[in-house]
XYZ file of N, CA and C in Angstrom:
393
model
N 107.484 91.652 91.095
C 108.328 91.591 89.913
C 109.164 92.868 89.852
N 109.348 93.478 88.405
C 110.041 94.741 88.349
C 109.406 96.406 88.933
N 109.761 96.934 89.232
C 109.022 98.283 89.653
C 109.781 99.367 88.550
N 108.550 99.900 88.170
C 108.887 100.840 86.924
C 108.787 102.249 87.660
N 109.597 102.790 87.509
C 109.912 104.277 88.308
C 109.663 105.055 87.653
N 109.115 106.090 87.750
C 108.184 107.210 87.119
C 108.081 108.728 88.142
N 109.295 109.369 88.101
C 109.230 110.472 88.841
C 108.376 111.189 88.856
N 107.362 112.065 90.142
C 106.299 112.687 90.137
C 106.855 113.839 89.012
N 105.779 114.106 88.624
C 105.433 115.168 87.512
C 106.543 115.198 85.982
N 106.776 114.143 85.890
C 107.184 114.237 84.609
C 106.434 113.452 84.238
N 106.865 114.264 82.307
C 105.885 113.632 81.274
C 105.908 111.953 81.045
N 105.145 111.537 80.863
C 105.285 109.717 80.611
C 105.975 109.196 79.338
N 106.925 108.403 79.419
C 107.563 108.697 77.864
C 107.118 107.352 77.254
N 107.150 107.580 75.996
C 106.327 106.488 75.128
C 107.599 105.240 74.337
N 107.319 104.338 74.473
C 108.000 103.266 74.312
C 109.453 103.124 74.838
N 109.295 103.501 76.395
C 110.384 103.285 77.254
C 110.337 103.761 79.078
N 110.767 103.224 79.545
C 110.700 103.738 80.943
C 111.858 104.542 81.290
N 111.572 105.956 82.111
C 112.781 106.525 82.665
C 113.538 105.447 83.743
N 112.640 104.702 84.434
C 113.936 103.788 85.294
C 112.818 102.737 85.523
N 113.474 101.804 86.372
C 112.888 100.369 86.791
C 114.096 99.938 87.732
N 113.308 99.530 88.663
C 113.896 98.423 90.228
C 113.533 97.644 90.265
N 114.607 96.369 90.416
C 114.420 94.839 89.885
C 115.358 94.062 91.431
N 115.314 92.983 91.334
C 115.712 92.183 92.387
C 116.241 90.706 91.413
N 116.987 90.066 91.644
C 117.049 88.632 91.262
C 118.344 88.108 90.181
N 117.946 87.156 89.657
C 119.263 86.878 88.753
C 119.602 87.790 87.377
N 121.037 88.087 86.871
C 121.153 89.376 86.526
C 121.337 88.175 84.941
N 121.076 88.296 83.675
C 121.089 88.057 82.704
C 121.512 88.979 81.508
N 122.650 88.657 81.070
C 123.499 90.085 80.505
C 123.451 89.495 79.038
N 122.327 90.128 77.907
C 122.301 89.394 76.662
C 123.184 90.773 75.524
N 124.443 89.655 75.069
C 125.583 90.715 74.653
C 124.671 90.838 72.969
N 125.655 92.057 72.310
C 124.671 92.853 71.044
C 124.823 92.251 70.128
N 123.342 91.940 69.821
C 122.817 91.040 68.895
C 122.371 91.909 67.820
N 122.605 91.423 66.672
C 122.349 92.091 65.008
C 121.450 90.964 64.338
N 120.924 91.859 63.177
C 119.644 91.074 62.144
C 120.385 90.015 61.946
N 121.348 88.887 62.468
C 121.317 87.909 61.524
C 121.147 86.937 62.209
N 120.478 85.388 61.416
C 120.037 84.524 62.273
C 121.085 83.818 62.950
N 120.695 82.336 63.756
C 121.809 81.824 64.850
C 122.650 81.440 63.680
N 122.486 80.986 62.282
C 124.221 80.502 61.483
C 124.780 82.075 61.473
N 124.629 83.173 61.519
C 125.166 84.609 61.085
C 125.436 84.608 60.020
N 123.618 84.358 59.727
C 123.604 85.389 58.046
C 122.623 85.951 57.939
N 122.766 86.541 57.059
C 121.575 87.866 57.069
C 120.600 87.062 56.081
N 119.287 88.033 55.672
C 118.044 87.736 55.331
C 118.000 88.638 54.413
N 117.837 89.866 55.126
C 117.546 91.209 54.688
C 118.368 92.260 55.127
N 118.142 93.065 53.816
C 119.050 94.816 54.417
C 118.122 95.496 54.648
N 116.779 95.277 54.847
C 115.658 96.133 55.124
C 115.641 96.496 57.186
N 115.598 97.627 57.557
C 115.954 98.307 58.580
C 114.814 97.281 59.680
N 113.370 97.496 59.325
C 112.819 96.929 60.284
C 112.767 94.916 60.186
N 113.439 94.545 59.379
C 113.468 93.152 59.453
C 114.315 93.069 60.425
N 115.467 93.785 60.228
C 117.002 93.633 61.294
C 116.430 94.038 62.669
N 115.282 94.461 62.373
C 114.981 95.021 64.116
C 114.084 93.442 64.838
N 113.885 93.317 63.547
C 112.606 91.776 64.063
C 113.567 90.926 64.636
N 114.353 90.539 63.413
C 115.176 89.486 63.611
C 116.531 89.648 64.899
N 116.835 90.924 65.177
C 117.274 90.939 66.627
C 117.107 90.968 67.763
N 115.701 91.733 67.957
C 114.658 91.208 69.006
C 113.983 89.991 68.861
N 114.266 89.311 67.879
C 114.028 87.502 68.183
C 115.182 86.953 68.560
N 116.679 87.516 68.066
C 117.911 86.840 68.422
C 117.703 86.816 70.460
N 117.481 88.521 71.123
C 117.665 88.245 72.536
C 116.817 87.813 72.937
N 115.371 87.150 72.624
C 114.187 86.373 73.274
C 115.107 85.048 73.324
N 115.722 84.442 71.970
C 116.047 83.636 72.053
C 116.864 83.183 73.148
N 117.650 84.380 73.227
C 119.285 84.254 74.176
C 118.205 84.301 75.878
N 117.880 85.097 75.793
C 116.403 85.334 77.448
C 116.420 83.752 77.500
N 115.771 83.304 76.566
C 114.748 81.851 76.668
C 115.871 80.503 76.858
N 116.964 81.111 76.564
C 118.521 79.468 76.951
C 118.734 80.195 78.266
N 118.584 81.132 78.725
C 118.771 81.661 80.027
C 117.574 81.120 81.809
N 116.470 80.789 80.395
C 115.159 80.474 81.444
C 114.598 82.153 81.723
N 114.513 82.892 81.080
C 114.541 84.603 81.160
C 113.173 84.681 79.849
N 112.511 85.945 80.422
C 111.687 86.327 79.543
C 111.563 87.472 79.307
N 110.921 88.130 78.193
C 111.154 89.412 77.855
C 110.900 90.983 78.918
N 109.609 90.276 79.751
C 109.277 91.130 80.926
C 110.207 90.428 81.867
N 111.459 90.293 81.597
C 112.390 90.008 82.271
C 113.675 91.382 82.283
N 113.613 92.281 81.028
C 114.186 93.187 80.607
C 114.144 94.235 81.908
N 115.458 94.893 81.607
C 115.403 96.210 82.932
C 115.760 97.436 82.227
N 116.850 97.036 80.575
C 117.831 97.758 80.264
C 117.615 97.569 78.755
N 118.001 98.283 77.947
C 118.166 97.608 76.264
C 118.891 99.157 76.138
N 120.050 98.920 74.636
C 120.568 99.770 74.761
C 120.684 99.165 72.955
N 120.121 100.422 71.946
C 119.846 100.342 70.782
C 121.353 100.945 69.787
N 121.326 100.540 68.722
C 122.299 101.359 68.305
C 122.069 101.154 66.752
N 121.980 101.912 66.374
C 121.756 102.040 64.910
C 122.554 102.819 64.144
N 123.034 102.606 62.404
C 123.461 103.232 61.722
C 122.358 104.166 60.966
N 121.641 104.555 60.900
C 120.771 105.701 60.425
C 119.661 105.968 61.241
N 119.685 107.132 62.165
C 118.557 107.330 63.048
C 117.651 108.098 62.257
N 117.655 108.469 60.626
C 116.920 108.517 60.069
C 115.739 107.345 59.780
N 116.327 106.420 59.353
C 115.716 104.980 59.114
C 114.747 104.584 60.377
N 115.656 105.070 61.481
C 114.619 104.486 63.055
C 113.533 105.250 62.637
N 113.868 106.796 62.807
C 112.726 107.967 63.025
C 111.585 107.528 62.103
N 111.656 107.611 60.820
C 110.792 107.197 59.668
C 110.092 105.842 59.803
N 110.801 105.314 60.307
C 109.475 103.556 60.711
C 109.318 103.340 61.698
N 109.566 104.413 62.856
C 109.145 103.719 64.154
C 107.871 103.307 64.645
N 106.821 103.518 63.713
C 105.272 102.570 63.499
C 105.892 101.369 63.514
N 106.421 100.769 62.256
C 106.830 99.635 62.087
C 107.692 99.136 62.856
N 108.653 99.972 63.909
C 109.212 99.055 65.068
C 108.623 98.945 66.022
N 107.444 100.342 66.531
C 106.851 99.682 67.650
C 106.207 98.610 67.068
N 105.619 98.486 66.121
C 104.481 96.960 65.734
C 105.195 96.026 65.902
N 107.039 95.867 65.614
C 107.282 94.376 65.511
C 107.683 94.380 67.308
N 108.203 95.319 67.856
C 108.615 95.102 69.468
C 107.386 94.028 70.006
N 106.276 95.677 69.931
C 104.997 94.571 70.503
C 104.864 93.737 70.235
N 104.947 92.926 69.100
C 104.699 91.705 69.064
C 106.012 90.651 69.177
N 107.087 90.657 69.512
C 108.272 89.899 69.717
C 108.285 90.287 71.507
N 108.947 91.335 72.123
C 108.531 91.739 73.294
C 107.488 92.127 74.382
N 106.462 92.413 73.599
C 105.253 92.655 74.388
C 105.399 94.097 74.750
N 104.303 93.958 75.606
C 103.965 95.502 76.443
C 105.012 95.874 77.467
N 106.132 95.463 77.359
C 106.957 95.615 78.112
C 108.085 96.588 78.100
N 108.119 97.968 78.147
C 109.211 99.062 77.983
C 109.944 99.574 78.925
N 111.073 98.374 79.545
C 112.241 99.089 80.423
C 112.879 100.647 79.733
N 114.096 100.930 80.679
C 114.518 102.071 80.501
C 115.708 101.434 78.953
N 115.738 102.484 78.283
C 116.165 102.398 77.005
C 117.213 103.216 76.117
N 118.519 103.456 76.173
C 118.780 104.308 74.867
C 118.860 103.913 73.799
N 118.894 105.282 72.670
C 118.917 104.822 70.989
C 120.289 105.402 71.067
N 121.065 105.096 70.401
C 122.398 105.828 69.700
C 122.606 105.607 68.060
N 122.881 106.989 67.141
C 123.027 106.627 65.851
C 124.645 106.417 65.965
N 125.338 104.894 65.505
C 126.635 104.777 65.143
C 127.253 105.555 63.645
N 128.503 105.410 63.412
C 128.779 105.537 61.789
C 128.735 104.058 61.423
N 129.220 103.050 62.595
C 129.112 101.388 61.818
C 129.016 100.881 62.487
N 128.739 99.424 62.336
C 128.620 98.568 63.466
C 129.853 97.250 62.643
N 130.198 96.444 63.683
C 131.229 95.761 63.268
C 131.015 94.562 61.684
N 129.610 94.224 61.939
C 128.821 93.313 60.436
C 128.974 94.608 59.095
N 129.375 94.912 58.433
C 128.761 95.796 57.229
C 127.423 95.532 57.158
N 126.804 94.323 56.881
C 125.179 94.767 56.711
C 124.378 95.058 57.754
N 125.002 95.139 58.612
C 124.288 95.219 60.201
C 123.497 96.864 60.301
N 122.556 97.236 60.587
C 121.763 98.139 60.739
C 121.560 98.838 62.031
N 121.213 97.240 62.754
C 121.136 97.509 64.115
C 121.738 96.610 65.333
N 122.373 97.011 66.490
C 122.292 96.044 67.224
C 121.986 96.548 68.391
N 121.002 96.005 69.623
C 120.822 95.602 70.792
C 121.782 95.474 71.963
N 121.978 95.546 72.891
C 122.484 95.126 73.583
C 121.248 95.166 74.931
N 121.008 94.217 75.912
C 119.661 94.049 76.490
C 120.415 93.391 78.545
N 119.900 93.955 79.082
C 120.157 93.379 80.271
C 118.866 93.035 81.199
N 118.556 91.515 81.694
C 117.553 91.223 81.747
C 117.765 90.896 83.618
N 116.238 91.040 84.186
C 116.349 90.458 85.604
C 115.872 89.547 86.334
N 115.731 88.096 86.380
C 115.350 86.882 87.031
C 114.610 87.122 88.134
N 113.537 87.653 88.778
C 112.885 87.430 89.619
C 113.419 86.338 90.517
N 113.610 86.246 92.140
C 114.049 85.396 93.087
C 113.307 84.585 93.206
């Protein structure tokens, strides 16, 4: 499957991989925000928008035939990296349980906006099909 790269003597980083080597079909899931498939929102609460967008790219993985340990890449973006910092209990709890034990390589970026006004967060995720 994927090979998670882990340069000798560095520290192990926690809920993400410094790199991963993958082989197979390339699955490019574009940035998905808290709102469901009609595009509407639920909630303005920070970690719902995180649930409900890591269910939007399982979804998009799963019309692909792709699964979450299918991931190589995710690339986060948020309007308050205060909001991340302060619940990231509550995002690792909902990852693990929408994504699993599964932590490709990852950035966070704090935006000033994202194109939705209620949008909090969006994703952008690149996944790899095993041959």
């Amino acid at each position: 499957m994927h090979e998670i790269i882990q340069p000798e003597g560095w520290a192990k980083p926690i809920g993400y991989s410094n790199g991963i080597s993958a082989r197979g079909r390339i699955v490019q899931v574009g940035g998905q925000i808290g709102w469901d498939e009609q595009c509407e929102f639920h909630s303005d609460d920070f970690v719902d928008q995180v649930r409900q967008t890591l269910t939007n790219i399982v979804t998009v993985l799963a019309a692909a035939d792709a699964k979450p340990e299918h991931l190589i890449q995710m690339t986060w973006y948020f309007t308050d990296r205060d909001a991340y910092r302060s619940r990231m209990r509550e995002v690792g709890e909902v990852y693990r349980a929408i994504i699993g034990r599964h932590f490709p390589p990852m950035a966070a970026v704090q935006v000033v906006a994202l194109m939705e006004d209620r949008a909090k967060v969006e994703i952008q995720a690149l996944a790899v099909v095993p041959d």
